[in-house]
Amino acid sequence: MTNEESLVDRFRGAFFGAVQTDELALQLKKASATANLAAWTRALTDAVVDACDQVGLSATAKWHKLELLPIHRSEYLALDVVAFAEGEKRWRFPSAIMELENSPGEDQIAYSLWKVISVRADLRIVFCYRMNRDEIPDLVRHLREEVVEAMGLTGRINLDGRTLLVIGTRSESETFLYGYFGWWELDTNTGRFERL
């Protein structure tokens, strides 16, 4: 198992642990049921920052200001979540970056994917939301055709780190937590997102 695989597995486990807490589980389920995407984003941000902390990363995000780098921000590089590993240098490169996209628009989600793919990190994740499960294949296809294929084969093969999509869907809210969040990983060889 490589360090990158370990980070994905550890983050995923920590994320599930974070969203199982009574407070966050209730907030996410309620936000999903009422389609309150602002509340969904706030609760998801808390869960993601907590998961980063659990895997030993220091994360910065809206409502979670980090004073690690010489310039203190809640968001770096216009990314929703930027997480750093321990280190001695004042300017560190991110270990993980994440976009928490609450817009239902396919191009807005594509923009979030384009942003994370454009930044060097061991782990890149786009969290997004679909009202119904049957909307997911069209979204994944759109992201592949519009963003991943734009990189070309050489760009995909040279992409370091791992890129994940995490899609929450209201139609699976009755199976909250595990059925609610679907996880896909970009296969850089084929250019397709494969279900984890």
Coordinates of C-alpha atoms in Angstrom, one line a residue:
M1 CA 0.0 0.0 0.0
T2 CA 1.4 3.4 -1.0
N3 CA 1.3 6.5 1.2
E4 CA -1.3 7.9 -1.1
E5 CA -3.5 4.9 -0.8
S6 CA -3.1 5.0 2.9
L7 CA -4.2 8.7 3.0
V8 CA -7.3 7.9 0.9
D9 CA -8.3 5.0 3.1
R10 CA -7.5 6.9 6.3
F11 CA -9.3 10.0 5.2
R12 CA -12.4 8.0 4.1
G13 CA -12.6 6.2 7.4
A14 CA -12.1 9.4 9.3
F15 CA -14.7 11.2 7.2
F16 CA -17.3 8.4 7.9
G17 CA -16.4 8.7 11.6
A18 CA -16.9 12.5 11.6
V19 CA -20.3 12.4 9.8
Q20 CA -21.6 9.7 12.2
T21 CA -21.4 12.0 15.2
D22 CA -24.9 12.8 16.4
E23 CA -24.7 16.5 15.7
L24 CA -23.2 16.3 12.1
A25 CA -25.3 13.4 11.1
L26 CA -28.5 15.2 12.0
Q27 CA -27.4 18.4 10.3
L28 CA -26.4 16.6 7.1
K29 CA -29.5 14.5 7.0
K30 CA -31.8 17.5 7.6
A31 CA -30.0 19.7 5.1
S32 CA -30.3 16.9 2.5
A33 CA -34.0 16.3 3.2
T34 CA -34.8 20.0 2.9
A35 CA -32.3 20.7 0.0
N36 CA -30.7 23.4 2.2
L37 CA -27.3 23.3 0.5
A38 CA -25.8 26.2 2.5
A39 CA -26.4 24.2 5.7
W40 CA -25.1 21.0 3.9
T41 CA -21.9 22.9 3.0
R42 CA -21.4 24.2 6.6
A43 CA -21.9 20.7 8.1
L44 CA -19.8 19.1 5.4
T45 CA -17.0 21.6 6.0
D46 CA -16.9 20.7 9.7
A47 CA -16.8 17.0 8.9
V48 CA -14.0 17.4 6.4
V49 CA -11.9 19.5 8.7
D50 CA -12.4 17.0 11.5
A51 CA -11.5 14.1 9.2
C52 CA -8.3 15.9 8.1
D53 CA -7.4 16.5 11.8
Q54 CA -8.0 12.8 12.5
V55 CA -5.5 11.7 9.8
G56 CA -2.8 14.2 11.0
L57 CA -3.4 17.0 8.6
S58 CA -3.9 20.6 9.5
A59 CA -6.8 22.0 7.5
T60 CA -8.0 25.5 6.7
A61 CA -11.5 26.3 5.5
K62 CA -14.3 28.8 5.9
W63 CA -15.1 29.0 9.6
H64 CA -11.7 27.2 10.3
K65 CA -8.9 29.7 10.0
L66 CA -5.4 28.1 10.1
E67 CA -2.3 30.1 11.2
L68 CA 0.2 27.6 9.8
L69 CA 1.6 29.4 6.8
P70 CA 3.2 32.9 7.0
I71 CA 0.0 34.4 5.5
H72 CA -3.0 33.4 7.6
R73 CA -6.2 32.5 5.7
S74 CA -9.4 30.6 6.0
E75 CA -9.1 29.6 2.3
Y76 CA -6.0 29.3 0.2
L77 CA -5.9 29.4 -3.6
A78 CA -9.6 29.9 -3.7
L79 CA -10.1 26.3 -2.6
D80 CA -12.7 25.4 0.1
V81 CA -10.3 23.1 2.1
V82 CA -6.5 23.0 2.0
A83 CA -4.8 20.6 4.4
F84 CA -1.1 20.3 5.2
A85 CA 1.1 17.6 6.7
E86 CA 3.5 18.3 9.5
G87 CA 6.7 20.0 8.4
E88 CA 9.5 22.3 9.2
K89 CA 9.2 24.8 6.3
R90 CA 7.1 27.9 6.6
W91 CA 5.7 27.5 3.1
R92 CA 4.4 24.0 2.7
F93 CA 2.6 22.5 -0.2
P94 CA -0.8 21.0 0.4
S95 CA -1.2 17.3 1.1
A96 CA -5.0 17.4 0.4
I97 CA -7.3 19.9 -1.3
M98 CA -11.0 19.8 -1.5
E99 CA -13.9 21.6 -3.0
L100 CA -17.3 21.4 -1.4
E101 CA -19.6 22.3 -4.2
N102 CA -23.2 23.0 -3.2
S103 CA -24.4 24.1 -6.7
P104 CA -26.4 21.6 -8.6
G105 CA -25.0 23.0 -11.9
E106 CA -22.9 20.5 -13.8
D107 CA -20.5 23.2 -15.0
Q108 CA -20.1 24.6 -11.5
I109 CA -19.1 21.1 -10.3
A110 CA -16.8 20.7 -13.4
Y111 CA -15.2 24.0 -12.4
S112 CA -14.5 22.6 -8.9
L113 CA -13.0 19.5 -10.4
W114 CA -10.9 21.6 -12.8
K115 CA -9.7 23.7 -9.8
V116 CA -8.5 20.7 -7.8
I117 CA -6.9 19.0 -10.7
S118 CA -4.9 22.2 -11.4
V119 CA -3.2 22.1 -8.0
R120 CA -0.5 19.8 -6.9
A121 CA -1.5 17.6 -3.9
D122 CA -1.4 14.0 -2.8
L123 CA -5.2 13.9 -2.5
R124 CA -7.8 16.0 -4.4
I125 CA -11.5 15.6 -3.6
V126 CA -14.7 17.2 -5.0
F127 CA -17.7 16.8 -2.8
C128 CA -21.0 17.5 -4.6
Y129 CA -24.7 16.7 -4.4
R130 CA -27.3 15.3 -6.6
M131 CA -31.0 15.3 -5.7
N132 CA -31.6 11.8 -7.1
R133 CA -29.2 8.8 -7.6
D134 CA -30.2 8.5 -11.3
E135 CA -28.6 11.9 -12.0
I136 CA -25.1 10.6 -11.0
P137 CA -24.1 8.8 -14.2
D138 CA -24.8 11.9 -16.3
L139 CA -22.8 14.1 -13.9
V140 CA -19.8 11.7 -13.9
R141 CA -19.9 11.5 -17.7
H142 CA -20.0 15.3 -18.0
L143 CA -17.0 15.6 -15.7
R144 CA -15.1 13.0 -17.7
E145 CA -15.9 14.5 -21.1
E146 CA -15.5 18.2 -20.1
V147 CA -12.6 18.2 -17.6
V148 CA -10.7 14.9 -17.6
E149 CA -10.6 14.6 -21.4
A150 CA -9.4 18.2 -21.7
M151 CA -6.1 17.1 -20.0
G152 CA -5.4 14.6 -22.7
L153 CA -3.6 11.3 -22.1
T154 CA -0.3 12.8 -21.3
G155 CA -1.8 15.2 -18.8
R156 CA -3.7 12.4 -17.1
I157 CA -0.8 10.0 -16.9
N158 CA 1.4 12.8 -15.4
L159 CA -1.2 13.7 -12.8
D160 CA 0.4 13.0 -9.4
G161 CA -1.7 12.1 -6.4
R162 CA -5.3 10.8 -6.4
T163 CA -8.5 12.5 -7.4
L164 CA -11.9 11.5 -5.9
L165 CA -15.5 12.5 -6.4
V166 CA -17.8 12.2 -3.4
I167 CA -21.4 12.6 -4.4
G168 CA -24.2 12.9 -1.8
T169 CA -27.7 12.1 -2.9
R170 CA -31.0 12.8 -1.3
S171 CA -32.6 9.7 -2.7
E172 CA -30.2 7.7 -0.5
S173 CA -30.8 9.7 2.7
E174 CA -32.8 6.8 4.2
T175 CA -29.5 4.8 4.1
F176 CA -27.6 7.6 5.7
L177 CA -24.6 7.4 6.2
Y178 CA -23.1 4.8 3.9
G179 CA -25.6 4.8 1.1
Y180 CA -25.7 8.6 1.1
F181 CA -22.1 9.3 0.0
G182 CA -20.9 7.6 -3.1
W183 CA -17.1 7.6 -3.7
W184 CA -15.4 7.5 -7.1
E185 CA -11.7 7.7 -8.0
L186 CA -10.2 9.0 -11.3
D187 CA -8.3 6.2 -13.0
T188 CA -5.6 8.2 -14.8
N189 CA -5.0 5.4 -17.3
T190 CA -8.5 5.2 -18.6
G191 CA -9.7 8.7 -17.8
R192 CA -12.8 7.3 -16.1
F193 CA -14.1 7.6 -12.6
E194 CA -14.4 4.2 -10.9
R195 CA -16.6 3.5 -7.9
L196 CA -14.8 2.8 -4.7

